[in-house]
Coordinates of C-alpha atoms and ligand atoms in Angstrom, one line a residue:
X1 CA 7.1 45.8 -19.8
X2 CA 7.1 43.5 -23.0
X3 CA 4.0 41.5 -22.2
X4 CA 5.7 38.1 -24.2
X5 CA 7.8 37.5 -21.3
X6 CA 5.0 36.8 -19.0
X7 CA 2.0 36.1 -20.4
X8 CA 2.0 32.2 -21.8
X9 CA 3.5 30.8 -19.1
X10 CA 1.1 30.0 -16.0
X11 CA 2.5 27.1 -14.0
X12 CA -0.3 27.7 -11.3
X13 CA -3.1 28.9 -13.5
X14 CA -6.3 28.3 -11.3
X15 CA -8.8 27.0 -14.0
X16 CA -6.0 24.5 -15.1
X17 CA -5.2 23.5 -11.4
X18 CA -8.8 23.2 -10.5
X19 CA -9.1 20.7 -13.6
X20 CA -6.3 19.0 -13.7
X21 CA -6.2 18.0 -10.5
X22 CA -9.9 16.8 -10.2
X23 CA -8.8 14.3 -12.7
X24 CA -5.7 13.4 -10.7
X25 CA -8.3 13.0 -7.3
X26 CA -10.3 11.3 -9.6
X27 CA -7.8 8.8 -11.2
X28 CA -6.7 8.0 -6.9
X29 CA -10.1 7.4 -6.1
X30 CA -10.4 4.6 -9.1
X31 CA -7.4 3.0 -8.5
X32 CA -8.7 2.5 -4.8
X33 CA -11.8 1.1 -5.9
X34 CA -10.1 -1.4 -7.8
X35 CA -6.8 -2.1 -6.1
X36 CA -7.8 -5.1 -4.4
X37 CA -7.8 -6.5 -8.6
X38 CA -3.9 -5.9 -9.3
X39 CA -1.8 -8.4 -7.4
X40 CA -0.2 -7.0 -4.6
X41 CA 3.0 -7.8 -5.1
X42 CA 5.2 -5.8 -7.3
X43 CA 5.8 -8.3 -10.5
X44 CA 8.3 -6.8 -12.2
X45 CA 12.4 -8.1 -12.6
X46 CA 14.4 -4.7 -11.3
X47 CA 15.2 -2.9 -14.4
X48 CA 12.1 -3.3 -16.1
X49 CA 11.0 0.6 -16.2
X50 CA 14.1 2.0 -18.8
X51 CA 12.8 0.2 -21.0
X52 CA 9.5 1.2 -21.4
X53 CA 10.3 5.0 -20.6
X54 CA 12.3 7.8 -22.3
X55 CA 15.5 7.8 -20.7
X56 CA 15.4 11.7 -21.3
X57 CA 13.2 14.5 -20.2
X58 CA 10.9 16.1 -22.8
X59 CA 11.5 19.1 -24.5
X60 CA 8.0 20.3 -24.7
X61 CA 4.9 19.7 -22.6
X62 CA 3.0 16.6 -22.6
X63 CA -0.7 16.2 -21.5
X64 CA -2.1 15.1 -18.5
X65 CA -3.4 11.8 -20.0
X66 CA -0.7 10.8 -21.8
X67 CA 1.5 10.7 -18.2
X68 CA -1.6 8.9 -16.4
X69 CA -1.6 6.7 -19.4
X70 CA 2.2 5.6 -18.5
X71 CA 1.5 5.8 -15.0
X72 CA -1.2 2.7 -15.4
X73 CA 0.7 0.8 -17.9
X74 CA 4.2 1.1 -16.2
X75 CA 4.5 2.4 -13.4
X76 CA 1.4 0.5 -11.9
X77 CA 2.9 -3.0 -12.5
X78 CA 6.0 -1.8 -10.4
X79 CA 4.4 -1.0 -7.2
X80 CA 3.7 -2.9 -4.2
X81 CA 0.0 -2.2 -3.3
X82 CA 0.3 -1.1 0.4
X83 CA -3.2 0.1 0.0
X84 CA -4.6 -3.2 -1.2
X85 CA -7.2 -4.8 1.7
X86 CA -5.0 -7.6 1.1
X87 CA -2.0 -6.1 2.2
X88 CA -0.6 -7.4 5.2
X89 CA 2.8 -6.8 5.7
X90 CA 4.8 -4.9 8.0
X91 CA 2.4 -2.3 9.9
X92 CA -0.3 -0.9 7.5
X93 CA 0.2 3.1 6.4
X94 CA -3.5 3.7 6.9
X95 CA -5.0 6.4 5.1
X96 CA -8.7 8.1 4.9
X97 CA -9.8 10.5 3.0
X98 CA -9.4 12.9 6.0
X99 CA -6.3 12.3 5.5
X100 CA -6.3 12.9 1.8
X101 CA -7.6 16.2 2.4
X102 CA -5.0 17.0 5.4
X103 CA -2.7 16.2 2.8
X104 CA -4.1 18.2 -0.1
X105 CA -4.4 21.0 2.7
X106 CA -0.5 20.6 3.8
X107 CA 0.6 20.5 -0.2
X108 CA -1.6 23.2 -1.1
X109 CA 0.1 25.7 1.3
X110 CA 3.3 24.8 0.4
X111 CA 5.2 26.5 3.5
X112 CA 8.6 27.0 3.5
X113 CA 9.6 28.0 7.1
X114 CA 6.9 27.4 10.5
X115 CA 8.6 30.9 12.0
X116 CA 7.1 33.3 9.3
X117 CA 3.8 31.6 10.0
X118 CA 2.5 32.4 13.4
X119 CA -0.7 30.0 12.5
X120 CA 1.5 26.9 11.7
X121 CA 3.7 27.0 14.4
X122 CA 0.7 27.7 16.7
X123 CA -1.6 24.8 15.0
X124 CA 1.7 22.6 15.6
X125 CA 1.4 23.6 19.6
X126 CA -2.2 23.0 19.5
X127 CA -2.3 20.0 17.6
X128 CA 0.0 17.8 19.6
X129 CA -1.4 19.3 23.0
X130 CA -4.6 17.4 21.4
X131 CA -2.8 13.8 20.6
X132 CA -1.3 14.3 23.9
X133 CA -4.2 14.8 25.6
X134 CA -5.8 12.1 23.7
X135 CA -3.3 9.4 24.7
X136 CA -3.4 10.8 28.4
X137 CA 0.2 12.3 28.9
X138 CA 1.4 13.7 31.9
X139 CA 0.8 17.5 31.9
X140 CA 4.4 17.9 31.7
X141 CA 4.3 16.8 28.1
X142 CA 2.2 19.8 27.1
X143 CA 2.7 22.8 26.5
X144 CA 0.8 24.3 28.9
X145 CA 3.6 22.1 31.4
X146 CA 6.4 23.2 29.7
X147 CA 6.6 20.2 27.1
X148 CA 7.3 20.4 23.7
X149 CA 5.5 18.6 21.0
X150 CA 6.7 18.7 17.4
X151 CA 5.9 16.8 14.1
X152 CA 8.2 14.9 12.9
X153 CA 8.7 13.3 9.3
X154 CA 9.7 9.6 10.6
X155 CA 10.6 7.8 13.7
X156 CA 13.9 8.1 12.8
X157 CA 14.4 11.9 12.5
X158 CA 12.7 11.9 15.9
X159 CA 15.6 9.4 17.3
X160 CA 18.2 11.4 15.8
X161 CA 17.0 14.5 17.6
X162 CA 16.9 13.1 20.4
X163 CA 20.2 11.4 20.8
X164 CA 21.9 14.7 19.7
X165 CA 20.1 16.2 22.5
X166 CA 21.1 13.2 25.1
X167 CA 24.9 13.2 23.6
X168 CA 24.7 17.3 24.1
X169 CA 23.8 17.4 27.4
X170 CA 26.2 14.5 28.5
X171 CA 29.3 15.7 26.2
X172 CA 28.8 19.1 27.3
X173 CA 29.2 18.1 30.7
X174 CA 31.7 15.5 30.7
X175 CA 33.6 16.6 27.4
X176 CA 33.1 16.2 23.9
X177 CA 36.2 14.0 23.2
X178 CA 33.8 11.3 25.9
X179 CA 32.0 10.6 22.5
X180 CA 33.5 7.3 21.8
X181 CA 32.8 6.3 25.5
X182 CA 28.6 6.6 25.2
X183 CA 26.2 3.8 25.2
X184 CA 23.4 3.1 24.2
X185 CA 20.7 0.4 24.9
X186 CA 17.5 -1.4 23.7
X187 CA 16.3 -4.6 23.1
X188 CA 17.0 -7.0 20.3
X189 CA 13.8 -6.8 18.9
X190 CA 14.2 -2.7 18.5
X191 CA 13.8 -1.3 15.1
X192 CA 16.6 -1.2 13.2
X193 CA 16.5 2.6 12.6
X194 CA 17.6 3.1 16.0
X195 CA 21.2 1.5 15.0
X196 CA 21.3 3.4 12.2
X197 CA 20.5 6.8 14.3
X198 CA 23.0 5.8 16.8
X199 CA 25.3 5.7 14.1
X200 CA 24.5 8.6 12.5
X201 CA 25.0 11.1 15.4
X202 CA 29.1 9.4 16.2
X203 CA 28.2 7.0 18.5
X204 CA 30.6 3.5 17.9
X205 CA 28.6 1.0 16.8
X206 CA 30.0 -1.1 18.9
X207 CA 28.3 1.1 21.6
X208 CA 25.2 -0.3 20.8
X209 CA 23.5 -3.0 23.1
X210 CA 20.8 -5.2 21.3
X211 CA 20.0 -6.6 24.7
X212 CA 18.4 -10.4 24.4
X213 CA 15.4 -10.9 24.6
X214 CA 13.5 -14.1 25.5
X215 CA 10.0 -16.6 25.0
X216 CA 9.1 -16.3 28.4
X217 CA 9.1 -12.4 28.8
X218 CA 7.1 -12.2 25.9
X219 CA 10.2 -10.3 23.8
X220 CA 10.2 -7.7 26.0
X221 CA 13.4 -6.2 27.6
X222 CA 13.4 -7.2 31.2
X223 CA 14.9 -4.6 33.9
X224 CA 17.3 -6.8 34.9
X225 CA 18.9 -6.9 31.5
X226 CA 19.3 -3.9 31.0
X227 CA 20.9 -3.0 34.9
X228 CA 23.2 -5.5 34.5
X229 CA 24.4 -4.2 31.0
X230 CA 24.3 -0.7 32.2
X231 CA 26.6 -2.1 35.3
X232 CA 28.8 -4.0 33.5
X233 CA 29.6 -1.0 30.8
X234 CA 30.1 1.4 33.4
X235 CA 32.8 -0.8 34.9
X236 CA 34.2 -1.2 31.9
X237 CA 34.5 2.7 31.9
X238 CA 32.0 3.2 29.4
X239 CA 29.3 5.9 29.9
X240 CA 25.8 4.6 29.4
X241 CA 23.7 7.7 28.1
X242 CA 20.2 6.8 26.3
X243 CA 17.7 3.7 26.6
X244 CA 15.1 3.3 23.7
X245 CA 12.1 0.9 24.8
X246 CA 9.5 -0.1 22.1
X247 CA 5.2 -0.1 22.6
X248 CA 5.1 -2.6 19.8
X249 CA 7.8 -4.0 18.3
X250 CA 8.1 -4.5 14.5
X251 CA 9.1 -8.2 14.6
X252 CA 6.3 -9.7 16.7
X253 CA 4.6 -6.4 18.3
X254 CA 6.3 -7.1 21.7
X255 CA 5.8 -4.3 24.4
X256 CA 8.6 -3.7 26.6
X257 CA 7.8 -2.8 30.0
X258 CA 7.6 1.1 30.2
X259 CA 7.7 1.8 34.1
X260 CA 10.6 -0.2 34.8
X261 CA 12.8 -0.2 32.0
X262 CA 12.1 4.2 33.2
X263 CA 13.1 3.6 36.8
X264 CA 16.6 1.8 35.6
X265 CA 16.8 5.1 33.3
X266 CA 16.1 7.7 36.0
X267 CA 19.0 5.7 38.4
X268 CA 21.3 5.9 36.2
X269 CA 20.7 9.3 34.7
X270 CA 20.2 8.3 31.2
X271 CA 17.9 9.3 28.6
X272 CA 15.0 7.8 28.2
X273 CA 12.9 7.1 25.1
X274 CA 10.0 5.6 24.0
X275 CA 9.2 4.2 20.2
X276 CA 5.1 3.4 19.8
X277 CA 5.7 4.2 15.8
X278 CA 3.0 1.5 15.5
X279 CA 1.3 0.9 19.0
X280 CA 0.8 4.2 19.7
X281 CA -2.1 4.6 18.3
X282 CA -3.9 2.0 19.6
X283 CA -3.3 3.6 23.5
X284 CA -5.8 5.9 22.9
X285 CA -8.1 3.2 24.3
X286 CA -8.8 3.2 27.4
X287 CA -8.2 -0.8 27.5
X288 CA -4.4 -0.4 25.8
X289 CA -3.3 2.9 27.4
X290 CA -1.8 0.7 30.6
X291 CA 1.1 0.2 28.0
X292 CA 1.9 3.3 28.4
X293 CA 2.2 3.3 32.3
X294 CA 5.7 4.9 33.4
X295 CA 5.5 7.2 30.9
X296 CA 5.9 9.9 32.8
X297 CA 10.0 8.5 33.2
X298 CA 10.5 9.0 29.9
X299 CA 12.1 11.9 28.7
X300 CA 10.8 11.7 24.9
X301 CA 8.1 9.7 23.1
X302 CA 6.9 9.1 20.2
X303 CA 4.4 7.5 17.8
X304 CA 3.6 7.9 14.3
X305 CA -0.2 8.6 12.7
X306 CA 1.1 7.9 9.2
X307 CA 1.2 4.1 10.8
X308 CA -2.5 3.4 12.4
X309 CA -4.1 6.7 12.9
X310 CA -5.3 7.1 9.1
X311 CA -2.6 9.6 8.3
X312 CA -0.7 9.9 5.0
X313 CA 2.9 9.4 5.2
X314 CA 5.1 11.2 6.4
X315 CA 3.8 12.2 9.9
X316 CA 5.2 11.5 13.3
X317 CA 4.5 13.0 16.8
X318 CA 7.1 13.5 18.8
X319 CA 6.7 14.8 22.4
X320 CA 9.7 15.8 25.3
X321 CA 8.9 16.4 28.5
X322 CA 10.9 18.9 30.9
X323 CA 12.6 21.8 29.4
X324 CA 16.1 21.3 30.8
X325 CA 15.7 18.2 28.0
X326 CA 14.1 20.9 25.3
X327 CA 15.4 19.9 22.1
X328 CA 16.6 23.5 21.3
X329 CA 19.2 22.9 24.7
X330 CA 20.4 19.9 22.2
X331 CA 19.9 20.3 19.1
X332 CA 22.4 23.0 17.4
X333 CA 20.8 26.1 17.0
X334 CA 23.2 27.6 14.2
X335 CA 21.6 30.8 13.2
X336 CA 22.7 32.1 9.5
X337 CA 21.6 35.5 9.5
X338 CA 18.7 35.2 7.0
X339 CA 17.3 32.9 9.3
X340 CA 17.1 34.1 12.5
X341 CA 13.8 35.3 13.7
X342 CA 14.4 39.2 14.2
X343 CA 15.1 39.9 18.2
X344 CA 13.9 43.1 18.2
X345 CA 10.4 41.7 17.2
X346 CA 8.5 40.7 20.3
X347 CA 5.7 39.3 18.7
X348 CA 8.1 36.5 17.2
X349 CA 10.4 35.4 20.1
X350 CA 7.1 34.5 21.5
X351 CA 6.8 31.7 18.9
X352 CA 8.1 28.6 18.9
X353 CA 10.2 28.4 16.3
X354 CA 10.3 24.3 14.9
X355 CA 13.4 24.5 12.9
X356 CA 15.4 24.1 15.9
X357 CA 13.8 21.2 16.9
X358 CA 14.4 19.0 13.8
X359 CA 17.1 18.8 11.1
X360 CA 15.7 20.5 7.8
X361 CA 14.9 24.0 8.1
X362 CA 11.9 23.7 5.6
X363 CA 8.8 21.9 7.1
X364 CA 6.1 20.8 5.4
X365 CA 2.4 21.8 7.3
X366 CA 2.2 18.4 8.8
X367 CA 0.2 20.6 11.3
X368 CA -2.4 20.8 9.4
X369 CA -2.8 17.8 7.8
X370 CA -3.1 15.8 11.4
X371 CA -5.7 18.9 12.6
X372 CA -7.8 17.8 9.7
X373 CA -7.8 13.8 10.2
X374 CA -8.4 14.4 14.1
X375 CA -11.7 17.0 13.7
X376 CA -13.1 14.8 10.8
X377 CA -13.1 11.5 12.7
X378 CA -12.8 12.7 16.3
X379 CA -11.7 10.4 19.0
X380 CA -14.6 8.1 19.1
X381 CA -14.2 7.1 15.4
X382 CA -10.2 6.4 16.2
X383 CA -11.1 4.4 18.9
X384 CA -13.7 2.2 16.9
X385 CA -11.0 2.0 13.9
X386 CA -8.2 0.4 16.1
X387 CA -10.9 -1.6 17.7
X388 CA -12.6 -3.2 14.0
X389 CA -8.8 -3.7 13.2
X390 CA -7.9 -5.6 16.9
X391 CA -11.4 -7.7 16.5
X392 CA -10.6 -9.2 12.9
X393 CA -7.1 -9.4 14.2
X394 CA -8.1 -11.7 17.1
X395 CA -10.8 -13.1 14.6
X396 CA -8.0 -14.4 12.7
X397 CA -6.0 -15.7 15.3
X398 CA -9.2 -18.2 16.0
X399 CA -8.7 -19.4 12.7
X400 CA -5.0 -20.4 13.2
X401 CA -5.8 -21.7 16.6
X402 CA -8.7 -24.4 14.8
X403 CA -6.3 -25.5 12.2
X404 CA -3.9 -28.2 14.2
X405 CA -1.2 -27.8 11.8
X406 CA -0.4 -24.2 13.1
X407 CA 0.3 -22.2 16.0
X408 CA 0.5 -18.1 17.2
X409 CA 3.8 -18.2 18.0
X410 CA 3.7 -14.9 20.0
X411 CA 1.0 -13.7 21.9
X412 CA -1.1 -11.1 20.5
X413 CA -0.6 -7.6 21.6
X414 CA -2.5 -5.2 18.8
X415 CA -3.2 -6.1 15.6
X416 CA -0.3 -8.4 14.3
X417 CA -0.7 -12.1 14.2
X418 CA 2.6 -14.0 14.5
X419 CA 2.3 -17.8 13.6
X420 CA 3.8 -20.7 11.9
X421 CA 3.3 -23.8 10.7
X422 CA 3.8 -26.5 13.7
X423 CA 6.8 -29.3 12.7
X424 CA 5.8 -32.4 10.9
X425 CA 7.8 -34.3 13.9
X426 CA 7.6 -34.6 17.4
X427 CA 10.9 -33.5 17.5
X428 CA 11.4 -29.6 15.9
X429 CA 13.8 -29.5 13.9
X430 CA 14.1 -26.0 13.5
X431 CA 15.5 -25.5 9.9
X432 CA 13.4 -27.9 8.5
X433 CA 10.4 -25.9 9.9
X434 CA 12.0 -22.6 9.1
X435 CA 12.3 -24.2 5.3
X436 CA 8.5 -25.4 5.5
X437 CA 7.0 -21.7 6.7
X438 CA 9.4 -19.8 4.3
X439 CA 7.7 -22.1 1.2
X440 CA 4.1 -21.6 2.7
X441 CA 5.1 -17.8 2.9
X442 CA 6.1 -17.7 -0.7
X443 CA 3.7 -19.9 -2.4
X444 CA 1.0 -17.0 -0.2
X445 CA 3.0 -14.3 -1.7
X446 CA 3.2 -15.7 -5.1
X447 CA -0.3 -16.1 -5.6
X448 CA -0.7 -12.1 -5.8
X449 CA -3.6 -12.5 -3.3
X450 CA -2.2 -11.2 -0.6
X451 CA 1.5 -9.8 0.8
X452 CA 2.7 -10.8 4.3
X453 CA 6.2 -10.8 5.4
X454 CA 7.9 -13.5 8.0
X455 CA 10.7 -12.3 11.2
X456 CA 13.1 -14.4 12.7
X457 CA 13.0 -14.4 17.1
X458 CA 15.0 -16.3 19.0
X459 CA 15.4 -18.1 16.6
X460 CA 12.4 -19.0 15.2
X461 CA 11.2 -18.1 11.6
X462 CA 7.4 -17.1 11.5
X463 CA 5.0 -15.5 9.8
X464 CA 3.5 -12.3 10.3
X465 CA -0.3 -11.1 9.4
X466 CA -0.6 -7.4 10.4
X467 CA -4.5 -6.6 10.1
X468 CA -5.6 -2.8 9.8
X469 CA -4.5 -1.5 6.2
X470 CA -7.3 0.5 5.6
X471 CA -9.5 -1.2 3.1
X472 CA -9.2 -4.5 4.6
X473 CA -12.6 -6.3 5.8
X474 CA -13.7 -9.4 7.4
X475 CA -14.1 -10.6 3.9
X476 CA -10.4 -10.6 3.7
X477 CA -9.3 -12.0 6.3
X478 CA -11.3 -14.8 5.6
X479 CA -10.0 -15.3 1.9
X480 CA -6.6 -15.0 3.3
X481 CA -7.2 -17.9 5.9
X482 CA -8.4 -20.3 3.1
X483 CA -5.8 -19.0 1.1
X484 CA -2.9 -19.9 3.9
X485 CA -4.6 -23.3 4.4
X486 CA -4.5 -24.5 0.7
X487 CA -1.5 -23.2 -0.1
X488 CA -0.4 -25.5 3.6
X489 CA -1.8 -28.3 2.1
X490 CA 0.2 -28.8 -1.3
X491 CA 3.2 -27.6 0.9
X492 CA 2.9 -30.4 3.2
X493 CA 2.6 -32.6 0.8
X494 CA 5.4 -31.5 -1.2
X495 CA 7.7 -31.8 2.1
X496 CA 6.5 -35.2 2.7
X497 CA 7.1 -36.6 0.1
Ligands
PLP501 C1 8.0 1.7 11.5 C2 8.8 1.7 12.7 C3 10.0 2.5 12.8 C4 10.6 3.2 11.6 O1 9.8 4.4 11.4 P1 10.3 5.5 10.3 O2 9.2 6.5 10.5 O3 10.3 4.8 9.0 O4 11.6 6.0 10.7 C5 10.6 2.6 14.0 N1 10.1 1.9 15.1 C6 9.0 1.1 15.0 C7 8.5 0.4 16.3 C8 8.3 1.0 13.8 O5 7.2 0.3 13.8

């Protein structure tokens, strides 16, 4: 064999690897230790990046530093520091450096497949028997009870899998030209992935019911509300078929309420899910698991570590309960040949084989990577991070609370503070207050020293301060109270006069 072919080329060469990516870990930990300096806000005008990089690919190799070079002088500027401690927007994407290493771990293997991997598909098992048992499922969600837990790469992917399986089972049964006949329900303050899911798998999307939501129940979706609208459609000749309730709500981290929204479900047949993306986390506590009550109605759950359980993104547990509901009874299973597990091999039919319970046939080792975070902090640790990150939470809500000029608009559930400032005038005039907060929200924004975003419910604009991104302290919370208050003041001012 001519020996030129082969022998100055080594993509993976393990001295090389070893180096190059200590200085990568290396360049990740600095940029930590001082991302609370770079404003957190992306400051760049769209567009800006062509023109400080080659708009084609090199012909030859460059080196390692020249690319982190670029990285810190253009790329940095363009990025939105989620890991800032002054980050708080949206939910936080926590991470750890258990997670780091998960991650490394997951990469490193590089699996195609889970079914040529006995270990991964059997970690998989094991590891969401573990977050099951940690947020104190019903045995049925194990797999010991015939449940089946599977990783997922977003919330989303798990909704779509489980509205094919819901439309399946119904369309199989009733006919698959019914399709334009199925509904399905939530609450106005659901995530707007779950529209887009509905979407995705054929249903109209004018057979999607963003049921109201109100003040007084706390922007949860009352029972009531959602039997009437299931009445109403089926007397309309519709065919109600899937409910989605929330533990957590993105808006203003509303919690709707689990046990009855299920027993409406279970009446009526339909499926029943439950999105805790966010919340999820925190019921491993013994003091927020009663959110969870009624789970045991629910058909499918999920909640997402890559949000508050120090995870890297993308990871997302997704657990359904009874096999008759199995995803691999809903989701199609077409087998190509060159992917079918061999039948006449035991040893494999035995295994669970994940690629029929999502959409890609690739899967990253997501098993792993969660194993890892769970045995380096353990369930204790967990427990005391959601706890630090619902103290400072509440601390901050005190703040707003002293200051006479604002109020929580929304009771606290977790770690999300929704508030606002209060009108000038006895009377509310609600643009003009919706004008005055979205000011006070930019001018906050604009200063770089911190990033929150505002929601709209029931019509009212606030703003929201979700505590927990990783490397935020008391410290923080406290520059970002003065911080709110000054920037208050000059808007005030600027309004009265
Ligand atoms: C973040 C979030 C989602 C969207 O999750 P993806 O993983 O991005 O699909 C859905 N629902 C809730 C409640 C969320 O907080």
């Amino acid at each position: 064999m001519d020996s030129s072919l082969t022998n100055d080329f080594h993509p993976l060469e393990p001295t090389d690897f070893s180096q190059e990516s200590k200085k990568v870990i290396d360049f990740i930990a600095n940029y930590y230790t001082n991302v609370e300096k770079f404003p957190v806000l992306s400051q760049v005008k769209p567009g800006y990046l062509k023109t400080l990089l080659p708009d084609s690919a090199p012909v030859s190799s460059e080196s390692l530093e020249d690319i982190l070079n670029d990285i810190t002088t253009s790329i940095m500027p363009g990025i939105t520091h989620w890991q800032s401690p002054n980050f708080f927007a949206y939910f936080p994407a926590t991470t750890s450096t258990a997670g780091f290493l998960g991650e490394m771990l997951c990469s490193g293997f590089n699996l195609g497949e889970t079914n040529t991997s006995p270990a991964a598909a059997e970690l998989e098992t094991l590891v969401m028997d573990w977050m099951a048992q940690m947020l104190e499922l019903p045995p049925s969600f194990l797999s010991s009870g015939n449940g089946s837990g599977v990783l997922q790469l977003s919330t989303s992917e798990a909704m779509v899998c489980t509205l094919a399986t819901a439309r399946e089972k119904v369309l199989r049964e009733k006919g698959y030209e019914g399709i334009s006949r199925l509904v399905v329900y939530a609450s106005d303050q659901t995530h707007s992935s779950l529209q887009k899911c509905v979407e995705l798998v054929g249903i109209p999307p004018s057979n999607f019911r963003c049921l109201p939501t109100t003040y007084s129940d706390g922007f949860s979706l009352t029972p009531r509300t959602l039997e009437d609208a299931i009445e109403k459609d089926i007397e309309s000749g519709l065919v109600p078929f899937y409910v989605c309730a929330t533990v957590g709500t993105t808006g203003c981290g509303a919690v709707d309420p689990v046990e009855e929204l299920g027993k409406v479900a279970r009446k009526y047949n339909l499926w029943f899910h439950i999105d805790a993306a966010y919340g999820g986390s925190a019921c491993i506590c013994p003091e927020f698991r009663h959110y969870l009550d009624g789970v045991e109605h629910a058909n499918s759950f999920s909640m997402s570590p890559h949000k508050w359980f120090l995870t890297y993104v993308d990871c997302c547990c997704l657990w359904v309960q009874n096999p008759d509901n199995s995803l691999k009874e809903g989701l199609p299973t077409i087998g190509t040949e060159y992917l079918m597990n061999d039948d006449d091999d035991s040893e494999s039919k035995d295994m669970e084989d994940y690629k029929d319970w999502q959409i890609a046939s690739n899967k990253r080792f997501l098993a792993i990577k969660l194993w890892v975070v769970i045995r380096r902090h353990g369930l204790a640790t967990f427990r005391f991070h959601i706890r630090s990150d619902v103290k400072l939470a509440s601390y901050f809500e005190s703040l707003v609370a002293k200051d006479n000029r604002f109020e929580v608009v929304v009771p606290r559930k977790f770690a999300l503070v929704c508030f606002r400032l209060k009108s000038s005038h006895s009377k509310e005039d609600k643009n003009q207050n919706q004008e005055l907060n979205k000011n006070l929200l930019l001018e906050v924004n604009k200063s770089g020293h911190a990033f929150m975003i505002h929601a709209v419910v029931d019509g009212v604009f606030f703003i929201r301060c979700a505590i927990g991104s990783t490397l935020t302290q008391e410290c923080h919370v406290v520059s970002l109270w003065k911080l709110i208050q000054e920037k208050a003041t000059s808007v005030l001012l600027n309004f009265s006069n």
